[in-house]
Amino acid sequence: MRLRHPRRASDRATEGAANGATNGATDADTFSDAESDRSAEESLLDFPEPAAVTGRRRRRRRILTALIALAVLLGVVATLYFSPLLVVRAIALQDNDLLTDQRAQELLAPLHGTPLAQISQRDVEGLLEEERAVDEVIVAARLPEGLDILVIEHPPVAEVHVEEEILFYSQEGELIRTFDEDQREDAQGYATPVISAEAALENESVFKTIVSVLGQLPEGARESLDSATAESRDSVQLELQDGRTVVWGNDERGDEKAAVLEAILGSPAEEFDGVEVLDISTPSAPVTR
């Protein structure tokens, strides 16, 4: 019979430690291999996205953003266009003189209650088109419920007295305002020389020549005039408030004649005082007599 010597505890501990170390090394190697396999697998799957795909994705994102912004804008526009909270309840006019506020408000009455966004420049022009004194208008909305209208009028350059009425004419010879007997005081204060009713009514071409001449004058010179007349298109004469007569001739070279007349009226030279006639029909050689 062979006897087996029992192992000492220290030997068993040493063997166990060795086995544990061996097993730990094996587990570590196994974990390392698994990690390597996972990394290799991820490396194979995580490839770069093609540039074309990236570009399409960006374009779709931009298009989507633009559509959202457009939808918001359309919503805002629709709100402004149809909202009952932004309708015209007050109309303010500026620089209207010949066109009275009362008359303007009567003509513009259809705009009340209309959404501000629905009112255009053409709408206002259409309502005021029968008023010949109006040359153009500039329209602006005043939120939340107001409309501002700047009126630009044709300046009156001449007036004609027919019975109890005073008729104002523009440089184009168009009648732009009539003042009746009760409105005669309202017609005061305009730089509008008087043209005789005969000259205005008997010969239209002569009358248009006269108002064309008056329209060429600076306002300061026109304020010095009392009346204007002509027997033909080549014989326009202007009567100054101080009694002197200005022989103008026809309506050609109007700018030169206007400059000469303005210079004469502003000159302190004695040669222009005490004369009865200032002939500037030839502006380069004015004559006094």
XYZ file of N, CA and C in Angstrom, residues 9-281:
819
model
N -1.564 23.089 3.248
C -2.480 24.214 2.930
C -1.812 25.270 2.095
N -0.536 25.475 2.391
C 0.173 26.517 1.629
C 0.317 26.122 0.188
N 0.495 24.777 -0.049
C 0.606 24.327 -1.439
C -0.705 24.503 -2.164
N -1.790 24.175 -1.442
C -3.111 24.350 -2.108
C -3.383 25.812 -2.410
N -2.989 26.654 -1.519
C -3.227 28.103 -1.758
C -2.441 28.587 -2.946
N -1.199 28.095 -3.000
C -0.360 28.536 -4.125
C -0.923 28.057 -5.439
N -1.400 26.773 -5.440
C -1.978 26.233 -6.666
C -3.245 26.977 -7.049
N -4.060 27.271 -6.014
C -5.299 28.019 -6.323
C -5.010 29.381 -6.901
N -3.997 30.010 -6.337
C -3.661 31.347 -6.852
C -3.189 31.270 -8.273
N -2.399 30.207 -8.524
C -1.887 30.054 -9.900
C -3.018 29.794 -10.855
N -3.945 28.891 -10.414
C -5.095 28.620 -11.298
C -5.931 29.874 -11.510
N -6.127 30.644 -10.401
C -6.923 31.885 -10.549
C -6.274 32.853 -11.505
N -4.943 32.947 -11.378
C -4.242 33.869 -12.290
C -4.397 33.431 -13.711
N -4.302 32.069 -13.875
C -4.440 31.565 -15.251
C -5.827 31.837 -15.802
N -6.854 31.563 -14.948
C -8.228 31.816 -15.391
C -8.467 33.293 -15.652
N -7.891 34.170 -14.771
C -8.080 35.628 -14.969
C -7.472 36.087 -16.266
N -6.276 35.535 -16.537
C -5.626 35.915 -17.799
C -6.464 35.477 -18.963
N -7.025 34.262 -18.824
C -7.866 33.749 -19.928
C -9.088 34.625 -20.130
N -9.761 35.024 -18.984
C -10.937 35.902 -19.103
C -10.574 37.245 -19.714
N -9.443 37.774 -19.285
C -9.015 39.078 -19.827
C -8.790 39.002 -21.312
N -8.147 37.897 -21.715
C -7.902 37.736 -23.157
C -9.213 37.616 -23.908
N -10.143 36.861 -23.284
C -11.446 36.696 -23.940
C -12.165 38.032 -24.083
N -12.162 38.889 -23.025
C -12.813 40.213 -23.049
C -12.159 41.116 -24.085
N -10.813 41.036 -24.101
C -10.078 41.860 -25.078
C -10.428 41.471 -26.485
N -10.540 40.164 -26.711
C -10.903 39.705 -28.055
C -12.301 40.163 -28.426
N -13.224 40.121 -27.439
C -14.600 40.562 -27.719
C -14.647 42.042 -28.072
N -13.875 42.824 -27.306
C -13.835 44.262 -27.592
C -13.263 44.521 -28.978
N -12.230 43.756 -29.322
C -11.615 43.927 -30.638
C -12.603 43.583 -31.733
N -13.361 42.477 -31.489
C -14.350 42.089 -32.494
C -15.433 43.153 -32.643
N -15.872 43.731 -31.481
C -16.918 44.772 -31.535
C -16.419 46.014 -32.260
N -15.173 46.414 -31.938
C -14.597 47.588 -32.600
C -14.469 47.371 -34.095
N -14.061 46.138 -34.448
C -13.934 45.845 -35.877
C -15.283 45.886 -36.548
N -16.311 45.337 -35.843
C -17.654 45.345 -36.414
C -18.174 46.761 -36.585
N -17.953 47.629 -35.548
C -18.400 49.027 -35.640
C -17.659 49.758 -36.738
N -16.373 49.423 -36.890
C -15.594 50.079 -37.940
C -16.139 49.724 -39.313
N -16.601 48.486 -39.422
C -17.152 48.083 -40.705
C -18.500 48.739 -40.979
N -19.334 48.985 -39.935
C -20.668 49.544 -40.126
C -20.681 51.065 -40.169
N -19.771 51.731 -39.469
C -19.773 53.196 -39.350
C -18.970 53.824 -40.492
N -19.496 53.696 -41.734
C -18.791 54.274 -42.885
C -19.324 55.683 -43.164
N -18.539 56.595 -43.776
C -18.968 57.983 -44.051
C -20.165 58.031 -44.990
N -21.105 59.013 -44.731
C -22.278 59.195 -45.580
C -21.879 59.872 -46.885
N -22.384 59.394 -48.014
C -22.033 60.029 -49.299
C -22.424 61.504 -49.326
N -21.626 62.311 -50.022
C -21.891 63.762 -50.088
C -23.232 64.065 -50.719
N -23.641 63.240 -51.701
C -24.923 63.487 -52.373
C -26.084 63.337 -51.406
N -25.999 62.311 -50.527
C -27.066 62.105 -49.541
C -27.115 63.267 -48.557
N -25.933 63.697 -48.103
C -25.879 64.839 -47.185
C -26.461 66.093 -47.833
N -26.123 66.310 -49.101
C -26.641 67.491 -49.794
C -28.150 67.461 -49.928
N -28.700 66.258 -50.263
C -30.159 66.154 -50.377
C -30.842 66.420 -49.049
N -30.246 65.900 -47.972
C -30.830 66.116 -46.653
C -30.833 67.613 -46.300
N -29.756 68.308 -46.610
C -29.687 69.747 -46.323
C -30.698 70.528 -47.162
N -30.834 70.126 -48.442
C -31.810 70.822 -49.291
C -33.222 70.615 -48.777
N -33.531 69.385 -48.368
C -34.868 69.142 -47.810
C -35.111 69.965 -46.557
N -34.065 70.093 -45.728
C -34.203 70.886 -44.504
C -34.445 72.363 -44.841
N -33.702 72.874 -45.826
C -33.895 74.275 -46.222
C -35.282 74.499 -46.809
N -35.729 73.573 -47.641
C -37.056 73.698 -48.245
C -38.137 73.671 -47.174
N -37.983 72.767 -46.218
C -38.959 72.678 -45.136
C -38.993 73.968 -44.324
N -37.818 74.535 -44.036
C -37.751 75.802 -43.293
C -38.420 76.927 -44.078
N -38.165 76.978 -45.398
C -38.766 78.022 -46.229
C -40.279 77.884 -46.283
N -40.774 76.649 -46.365
C -42.222 76.429 -46.399
C -42.880 76.857 -45.100
N -42.222 76.575 -43.994
C -42.774 76.995 -42.697
C -42.824 78.516 -42.608
N -41.729 79.178 -43.046
C -41.706 80.646 -43.014
C -42.772 81.228 -43.926
N -42.967 80.624 -45.112
C -43.994 81.102 -46.038
C -45.387 80.949 -45.449
N -45.609 79.809 -44.788
C -46.917 79.594 -44.171
C -47.202 80.629 -43.087
N -46.180 80.946 -42.295
C -46.344 81.973 -41.261
C -46.632 83.324 -41.885
N -45.890 83.649 -42.959
C -46.099 84.931 -43.633
C -47.495 85.027 -44.221
N -47.950 83.952 -44.865
C -49.297 83.955 -45.430
C -50.350 84.105 -44.344
N -50.083 83.514 -43.209
C -51.023 83.667 -42.103
C -51.110 85.103 -41.622
N -49.952 85.760 -41.534
C -49.927 87.163 -41.107
C -50.643 88.044 -42.129
N -50.349 87.794 -43.421
C -50.981 88.590 -44.480
C -52.493 88.402 -44.467
N -52.914 87.164 -44.331
C -54.356 86.900 -44.301
C -55.024 87.588 -43.116
N -54.327 87.601 -42.000
C -54.869 88.270 -40.814
C -55.023 89.771 -41.059
N -53.984 90.367 -41.633
C -54.043 91.800 -41.897
C -55.075 92.126 -42.973
N -55.194 91.241 -43.961
C -56.065 91.529 -45.106
C -57.543 91.432 -44.751
N -57.857 90.490 -43.879
C -59.272 90.258 -43.574
C -59.675 90.654 -42.156
N -58.711 91.055 -41.336
C -59.037 91.311 -39.940
C -60.000 92.480 -39.781
N -61.098 92.276 -39.045
C -62.028 93.383 -38.779
C -61.476 94.383 -37.770
N -60.330 94.066 -37.173
C -59.735 94.969 -36.193
C -58.911 96.066 -36.858
N -58.546 95.879 -38.134
C -57.694 96.839 -38.832
C -58.431 97.438 -40.019
N -59.575 98.024 -39.764
C -60.370 98.652 -40.818
C -60.310 100.172 -40.668
N -60.582 100.867 -41.758
C -60.517 102.329 -41.762
C -61.679 102.909 -40.962
N -61.323 103.696 -39.971
C -62.338 104.412 -39.190
C -62.087 105.912 -39.193
N -60.898 106.332 -39.659
C -60.577 107.763 -39.708
C -59.661 108.027 -40.897
N -59.938 109.116 -41.605
C -59.134 109.515 -42.762
C -58.638 110.936 -42.527
N -57.323 111.119 -42.585
C -56.715 112.438 -42.381
C -56.063 112.894 -43.678
N -56.345 114.133 -44.073
C -55.773 114.695 -45.289
C -54.749 115.760 -44.942
N -53.728 115.868 -45.794
C -52.683 116.860 -45.608
C -52.464 117.624 -46.917
N -52.167 118.916 -46.774
C -51.800 119.802 -47.888
C -52.918 120.014 -48.890
N -54.137 119.631 -48.570
C -55.249 119.959 -49.464
C -55.693 121.378 -49.183
N -55.877 122.143 -50.232
C -56.258 123.549 -50.105
C -57.499 123.823 -50.944
N -57.367 123.634 -52.238
C -58.523 123.813 -53.108
C -59.565 122.720 -52.868
N -59.098 121.524 -52.565
C -60.010 120.446 -52.201
C -60.316 120.562 -50.711
N -61.553 120.867 -50.386
C -61.911 121.057 -48.981
C -61.983 119.719 -48.258
N -61.814 119.767 -46.926
C -61.901 118.554 -46.126
C -63.289 117.913 -46.246
N -64.305 118.756 -46.245
C -65.663 118.221 -46.313
C -65.899 117.466 -47.616
N -65.468 118.075 -48.720
C -65.648 117.431 -50.026
C -64.826 116.142 -50.103
N -63.618 116.179 -49.596
C -62.767 114.993 -49.643
C -63.367 113.851 -48.827
N -63.884 114.170 -47.635
C -64.469 113.127 -46.788
C -65.710 112.523 -47.450
N -66.469 113.332 -48.172
C -67.624 112.810 -48.894
C -67.197 111.820 -49.968
N -66.150 112.178 -50.709
C -65.691 111.318 -51.803
C -65.033 110.037 -51.284
N -64.391 110.135 -50.128
C -63.654 108.989 -49.588
C -64.483 108.147 -48.625
N -65.741 108.483 -48.452
C -66.606 107.768 -47.514
C -66.664 106.260 -47.773
N -66.617 105.779 -49.038
C -66.682 104.322 -49.258
C -65.530 103.542 -48.634
N -64.467 104.210 -48.256
C -63.324 103.508 -47.665
C -63.540 103.136 -46.200
N -64.462 103.799 -45.545
C -64.701 103.513 -44.129
C -65.211 102.080 -43.963
N -64.599 101.372 -43.009
C -64.974 99.983 -42.765
C -64.221 98.982 -43.614
N -63.378 99.463 -44.520
C -62.590 98.569 -45.371
C -61.267 98.235 -44.681
N -60.849 96.956 -44.670
C -59.545 96.629 -44.075
C -58.423 97.445 -44.708
N -57.524 97.929 -43.885
C -56.436 98.787 -44.377
C -55.615 98.118 -45.469
N -55.382 96.826 -45.302
C -54.541 96.119 -46.273
C -55.183 96.014 -47.648
N -56.480 96.242 -47.743
C -57.174 96.121 -49.020
C -57.243 97.442 -49.779
N -56.751 98.525 -49.190
C -56.836 99.837 -49.832
C -55.528 100.148 -50.539
N -55.613 100.462 -51.813
C -54.435 100.770 -52.608
C -54.422 102.243 -53.001
N -53.296 102.657 -53.512
C -53.164 104.023 -54.022
C -54.193 104.278 -55.128
N -54.376 103.285 -55.975
C -55.315 103.441 -57.099
C -56.750 103.617 -56.607
N -57.101 102.959 -55.507
C -58.454 103.107 -54.976
C -58.730 104.557 -54.589
N -57.779 105.168 -53.905
C -57.952 106.557 -53.473
C -57.962 107.491 -54.681
N -57.069 107.250 -55.626
C -57.035 108.090 -56.834
C -58.355 108.001 -57.590
N -58.933 106.798 -57.639
C -60.202 106.647 -58.343
C -61.331 107.430 -57.695
N -61.344 107.490 -56.370
C -62.397 108.222 -55.668
C -62.233 109.735 -55.810
N -61.000 110.201 -56.032
C -60.753 111.647 -56.124
C -60.547 112.124 -57.562
N -60.727 111.232 -58.533
C -60.392 111.592 -59.905
C -61.266 112.707 -60.478
N -62.459 112.876 -59.970
C -63.319 113.931 -60.501
C -62.925 115.318 -59.987
N -62.052 115.368 -58.997
C -61.570 116.639 -58.498
C -60.335 117.057 -59.306
N -60.495 117.988 -60.213
C -59.404 118.365 -61.113
C -58.277 119.104 -60.405
N -58.547 119.606 -59.221
C -57.485 120.292 -58.480
C -56.426 119.311 -57.992
N -56.779 118.041 -57.900
C -55.852 117.029 -57.376
C -54.951 116.532 -58.499
N -53.658 116.705 -58.295
C -52.683 116.203 -59.255
C -52.331 114.752 -58.929
N -51.965 114.472 -57.686
C -51.677 113.120 -57.252
C -51.855 113.021 -55.743
N -51.888 111.794 -55.255
C -52.027 111.561 -53.819
C -50.989 110.524 -53.386
N -50.613 110.615 -52.122
C -49.724 109.622 -51.512
C -50.457 109.063 -50.299
N -50.657 107.753 -50.302
C -51.503 107.107 -49.293
C -50.632 106.287 -48.343
N -50.926 106.381 -47.053
C -50.200 105.597 -46.047
C -51.172 105.166 -44.955
N -51.045 103.909 -44.530
C -51.889 103.400 -43.447
C -51.326 103.857 -42.111
N -52.222 104.186 -41.200
C -51.838 104.556 -39.839
C -52.537 103.585 -38.890
N -51.788 102.565 -38.490
C -52.372 101.531 -37.644
C -52.808 102.094 -36.289
N -53.901 101.582 -35.714
C -54.621 100.410 -36.199
C -55.808 100.710 -37.110
N -56.250 101.947 -37.219
C -57.509 102.184 -37.925
C -57.538 103.498 -38.700
N -56.379 104.042 -39.048
C -56.351 105.330 -39.726
C -55.733 105.253 -41.111
N -56.075 106.236 -41.933
C -55.529 106.347 -43.280
C -55.088 107.789 -43.488
N -53.816 107.985 -43.833
C -53.280 109.320 -44.095
C -53.138 109.511 -45.601
N -53.601 110.650 -46.088
C -53.546 110.937 -47.527
C -52.916 112.310 -47.726
N -51.775 112.326 -48.386
C -51.114 113.569 -48.752
C -51.591 113.969 -50.144
N -52.168 115.145 -50.238
C -52.754 115.608 -51.503
C -51.811 116.620 -52.158
N -51.479 116.365 -53.404
C -50.665 117.301 -54.198
C -51.579 117.904 -55.257
N -51.768 119.201 -55.181
C -52.730 119.871 -56.064
C -52.030 120.598 -57.209
N -52.790 120.817 -58.272
C -52.325 121.699 -59.342
C -52.393 123.137 -58.817
N -51.297 123.886 -58.875
C -51.373 125.270 -58.390
C -52.190 126.135 -59.342
N -53.107 126.937 -58.828
C -53.855 127.841 -59.704
C -52.957 128.977 -60.178
N -53.016 129.288 -61.452
C -52.168 130.355 -62.000
C -52.983 131.532 -62.509
N -54.286 131.367 -62.616
C -55.121 132.460 -63.125
C -56.545 132.284 -62.640
N -57.243 133.397 -62.593
C -58.657 133.358 -62.225
C -59.472 134.165 -63.223
N -60.691 133.704 -63.414
C -61.625 134.369 -64.328
C -62.908 134.640 -63.556
N -63.407 135.869 -63.669
C -64.645 136.234 -62.988
C -65.799 136.178 -63.977
N -66.753 135.343 -63.671
C -67.949 135.218 -64.505
C -69.153 135.430 -63.603
N -69.770 136.593 -63.789
C -70.875 137.010 -62.923
C -70.407 136.972 -61.464
N -71.028 136.151 -60.618
C -70.666 136.134 -59.200
C -69.680 135.016 -58.851
N -69.228 134.312 -59.857
C -68.335 133.191 -59.602
C -66.883 133.541 -59.928
N -65.976 132.893 -59.220
C -64.541 133.017 -59.493
C -64.028 131.633 -59.887
N -63.465 131.570 -61.088
C -62.995 130.304 -61.624
C -61.467 130.272 -61.597
N -60.899 129.224 -61.006
C -59.452 129.058 -60.958
C -59.010 128.065 -62.033
N -57.902 128.422 -62.697
C -57.377 127.593 -63.774
C -55.931 127.188 -63.491
N -55.573 126.005 -63.986
C -54.193 125.528 -63.863
C -53.368 126.021 -65.053
N -52.070 125.698 -65.021
C -51.181 126.092 -66.110
C -51.589 125.455 -67.436
N -52.263 124.309 -67.376
C -52.714 123.631 -68.591
C -54.032 124.195 -69.111
N -54.560 125.208 -68.442
C -55.811 125.812 -68.879
C -57.043 125.059 -68.429
N -56.902 124.149 -67.463
C -58.042 123.390 -66.963
C -58.663 124.073 -65.754
N -59.975 124.057 -65.713
C -60.703 124.598 -64.565
C -60.524 123.650 -63.384
N -59.964 124.143 -62.297
C -59.683 123.267 -61.159
C -60.511 123.595 -59.918
N -61.142 124.760 -59.898
C -61.981 125.085 -58.734
C -62.873 126.264 -59.067
N -64.100 126.182 -58.627
C -65.054 127.278 -58.798
C -65.521 127.738 -57.419
N -65.426 129.033 -57.190
C -65.914 129.630 -55.943
C -67.194 130.402 -56.269
N -68.269 130.069 -55.579
C -69.508 130.802 -55.819
C -69.535 132.075 -54.983
N -70.642 132.750 -55.021
C -70.749 134.051 -54.339
C -70.478 133.946 -52.849
N -70.917 132.879 -52.224
C -70.721 132.720 -50.785
C -69.290 132.307 -50.426
N -68.510 131.946 -51.416
C -67.150 131.475 -51.156
C -66.076 132.451 -51.643
N -66.483 133.657 -51.979
C -65.532 134.610 -52.554
C -64.375 134.903 -51.598
N -64.647 134.928 -50.306
C -63.571 135.179 -49.347
C -62.544 134.041 -49.355
N -62.995 132.836 -49.627
C -62.077 131.700 -49.672
C -61.129 131.781 -50.859
N -61.497 132.562 -51.861
C -60.670 132.677 -53.059
C -59.563 133.713 -52.897
N -59.570 134.420 -51.789
C -58.539 135.435 -51.561
C -57.234 134.773 -51.125
N -56.133 135.450 -51.419
C -54.845 134.970 -50.949
C -54.078 134.121 -51.935
N -54.637 133.856 -53.097
C -53.925 133.096 -54.117
C -53.216 134.051 -55.076
N -52.020 133.620 -55.538
C -51.278 134.432 -56.513
C -51.821 134.137 -57.898
N -53.013 134.644 -58.149
C -53.707 134.328 -59.397
C -54.152 135.621 -60.094
N -53.398 136.063 -61.087
C -53.817 137.241 -61.853
C -55.164 136.980 -62.535
N -55.910 138.038 -62.738
C -57.232 137.929 -63.347
C -57.099 137.986 -64.869
N -57.778 137.071 -65.538
C -57.884 137.093 -66.997
C -59.322 137.479 -67.322
N -59.482 138.366 -68.268
C -60.825 138.824 -68.599
C -61.661 137.651 -69.111
N -62.939 137.693 -68.809
C -63.834 136.625 -69.232
C -63.887 136.523 -70.753
N -63.739 137.641 -71.431
C -63.772 137.619 -72.891
C -62.601 136.808 -73.445
N -61.411 137.050 -72.896
C -60.234 136.308 -73.366
C -60.364 134.824 -73.056
N -61.028 134.510 -71.949
C -61.160 133.118 -71.557
C -62.213 132.386 -72.370
N -63.266 133.077 -72.749
C -64.399 132.410 -73.368
C -64.425 132.504 -74.886
N -63.794 133.517 -75.444
C -63.909 133.733 -76.884
C -62.916 132.913 -77.694
N -61.691 132.746 -77.206
C -60.664 132.052 -77.975
C -59.882 131.125 -77.046
N -60.127 129.841 -77.175
C -59.516 128.883 -76.272
C -57.998 128.836 -76.407
N -57.483 128.909 -77.648
C -56.034 128.840 -77.849
C -55.332 130.049 -77.243
N -55.946 131.243 -77.367
C -55.361 132.441 -76.755
C -55.368 132.310 -75.237
N -56.475 131.802 -74.698
C -56.578 131.650 -73.255
C -55.515 130.677 -72.740
N -55.324 129.563 -73.417
C -54.321 128.598 -72.977
C -52.912 129.169 -73.064
N -52.693 130.062 -74.051
C -51.383 130.716 -74.134
C -51.155 131.609 -72.922
N -52.196 132.322 -72.512
C -52.071 133.219 -71.356
C -51.753 132.425 -70.088
N -52.510 131.354 -69.829
C -52.270 130.596 -68.601
C -50.926 129.866 -68.665
N -50.487 129.515 -69.878
C -49.167 128.906 -70.011
C -48.074 129.888 -69.624
N -48.233 131.141 -70.046
C -47.273 132.191 -69.675
C -47.262 132.390 -68.161
N -48.440 132.464 -67.579
C -48.516 132.677 -66.133
C -47.907 131.509 -65.358
N -48.051 130.312 -65.900
C -47.475 129.153 -65.241
C -45.956 129.134 -65.289
N -45.360 129.840 -66.242
C -43.907 129.898 -66.355
C -43.280 130.881 -65.373
N -44.097 131.722 -64.786
C -43.568 132.733 -63.873
C -43.290 132.140 -62.497
N -42.225 132.592 -61.835
C -42.030 132.225 -60.424
C -43.184 132.791 -59.596
N -43.493 132.135 -58.502
C -44.629 132.584 -57.696
C -44.443 134.013 -57.211
N -43.198 134.397 -56.905
C -42.961 135.768 -56.451
C -43.318 136.790 -57.504
N -42.976 136.508 -58.758
C -43.320 137.432 -59.842
C -44.823 137.419 -60.104
N -45.437 136.260 -59.989
C -46.874 136.175 -60.225
C -47.646 136.954 -59.171
N -47.125 137.027 -57.957
C -47.800 137.797 -56.918
C -47.788 139.289 -57.210
N -46.865 139.740 -58.067
C -46.786 141.169 -58.415
C -47.752 141.550 -59.526
N -48.419 140.544 -60.098
C -49.313 140.812 -61.220
C -50.736 141.103 -60.744
N -51.417 141.881 -61.549
C -52.819 142.175 -61.279
C -53.724 141.444 -62.258
N -53.326 141.448 -63.545
C -54.157 140.802 -64.559
C -53.305 140.450 -65.773
N -53.917 139.702 -66.674
C -53.238 139.317 -67.913
C -54.263 139.303 -69.032
N -53.807 139.648 -70.232
C -54.711 139.673 -71.375
C -53.934 139.438 -72.656
N -54.648 139.205 -73.732
C -54.019 139.015 -75.040
C -55.102 139.070 -76.110
N -54.734 139.591 -77.254
C -55.645 139.586 -78.400
C -55.306 138.456 -79.354
N -54.097 137.953 -79.238
C -53.666 136.813 -80.050
C -52.631 136.033 -79.250
N -52.204 134.919 -79.783
C -51.233 134.080 -79.079
C -49.854 134.739 -79.000
N -49.616 135.770 -79.822
C -48.313 136.443 -79.837
C -48.329 137.790 -79.124
N -49.430 138.112 -78.445
C -49.518 139.458 -77.854
C -49.955 139.423 -76.392
N -49.358 138.538 -75.624
C -49.698 138.445 -74.207
C -49.110 139.644 -73.461
N -49.961 140.290 -72.662
C -49.517 141.409 -71.833
C -49.926 141.161 -70.388
N -49.030 141.549 -69.487
C -49.259 141.381 -68.057
C -49.342 142.750 -67.410
N -50.330 142.932 -66.566
C -50.488 144.203 -65.854
C -49.993 144.017 -64.419
N -48.979 144.833 -64.020
C -48.451 144.764 -62.661
C -49.367 145.526 -61.710
N -49.269 145.203 -60.451
C -50.099 145.870 -59.459
C -49.760 147.353 -59.325
N -48.534 147.734 -59.711
C -48.164 149.148 -59.621
C -48.549 149.928 -60.878
N -49.248 149.286 -61.821
C -49.744 149.979 -63.002
C -48.904 149.786 -64.253
N -47.725 149.261 -64.150
C -46.892 149.071 -65.331
C -47.391 147.878 -66.154
N -47.116 147.929 -67.448
C -47.507 146.874 -68.373
C -46.258 146.126 -68.846
N -46.331 144.816 -68.815
C -45.239 143.980 -69.295
C -45.669 143.340 -70.600
N -44.951 143.659 -71.684
C -45.217 143.044 -72.983
C -44.431 141.727 -73.037
N -45.149 140.636 -73.034
C -44.529 139.311 -72.991
C -44.390 138.697 -74.381
N -45.367 138.886 -75.223
C -45.353 138.260 -76.540
C -45.977 136.870 -76.474
N -45.357 135.895 -77.155
C -45.885 134.531 -77.136
C -45.293 133.752 -75.953
N -45.595 132.459 -75.895
C -45.132 131.671 -74.751
C -43.799 130.961 -74.998
N -43.079 131.366 -76.045
C -41.765 130.794 -76.304
C -40.709 131.501 -75.455
N -39.619 130.795 -75.162
C -38.509 131.313 -74.353
C -39.023 131.825 -73.001
N -39.988 131.088 -72.487
C -40.639 131.520 -71.250
C -39.694 131.604 -70.059
N -38.767 130.660 -69.939
C -37.843 130.680 -68.800
C -36.958 131.926 -68.839
N -36.487 132.289 -70.025
C -35.639 133.484 -70.149
C -36.429 134.744 -69.803
N -37.640 134.835 -70.301
C -38.466 136.017 -70.023
C -38.798 136.111 -68.534
N -39.070 134.974 -67.923
C -39.380 134.977 -66.498
C -38.183 135.453 -65.691
N -36.980 135.017 -66.063
C -35.771 135.448 -65.349
C -35.542 136.941 -65.520
N -35.774 137.480 -66.734
C -35.605 138.915 -66.977
C -36.615 139.711 -66.162
N -37.872 139.271 -66.169
C -38.903 139.998 -65.422
C -38.594 139.980 -63.929
N -38.173 138.870 -63.416
C -37.860 138.784 -61.991
C -36.687 139.691 -61.636
N -35.719 139.757 -62.532
C -34.563 140.635 -62.293
C -34.986 142.098 -62.318
N -35.861 142.462 -63.245
C -36.321 143.852 -63.339
C -37.118 144.234 -62.094
N -38.015 143.334 -61.657
C -38.845 143.646 -60.497
C -38.015 143.773 -59.225
N -36.875 143.088 -59.172
C -36.034 143.155 -57.980
C -34.906 144.149 -58.094
N -34.837 144.876 -59.215
C -33.723 145.801 -59.424
C -34.032 147.183 -58.840
N -33.033 147.797 -58.167
C -33.223 149.157 -57.648
C -32.894 150.237 -58.681
N -32.527 149.841 -59.905
C -32.122 150.809 -60.931
C -33.275 151.750 -61.269
N -32.946 153.043 -61.408
C -33.970 154.056 -61.666
C -34.561 153.939 -63.062
N -33.816 153.333 -63.976
C -34.300 153.235 -65.355
C -35.575 152.393 -65.460
N -35.853 151.591 -64.423
C -37.061 150.782 -64.457
C -38.196 151.418 -63.661
N -37.909 152.515 -62.986
C -38.952 153.218 -62.238
C -39.554 154.316 -63.113
N -40.838 154.517 -62.945
C -41.485 155.609 -63.668
C -41.786 155.301 -65.116
N -41.507 154.083 -65.558
C -41.828 153.736 -66.945
C -43.200 153.082 -66.976
N -43.828 153.131 -68.129
C -45.159 152.559 -68.252
C -45.144 151.162 -68.868
N -44.119 150.905 -69.685
C -44.076 149.632 -70.405
C -42.709 148.979 -70.242
N -42.737 147.677 -69.919
C -41.531 146.857 -69.890
C -41.702 145.784 -70.967
N -40.981 145.955 -72.072
C -41.129 145.032 -73.196
C -40.021 143.973 -73.111
N -40.402 142.770 -72.761
C -39.422 141.680 -72.672
C -39.757 140.576 -73.679
N -40.470 140.933 -74.735
C -40.806 139.935 -75.755
C -39.547 139.352 -76.401
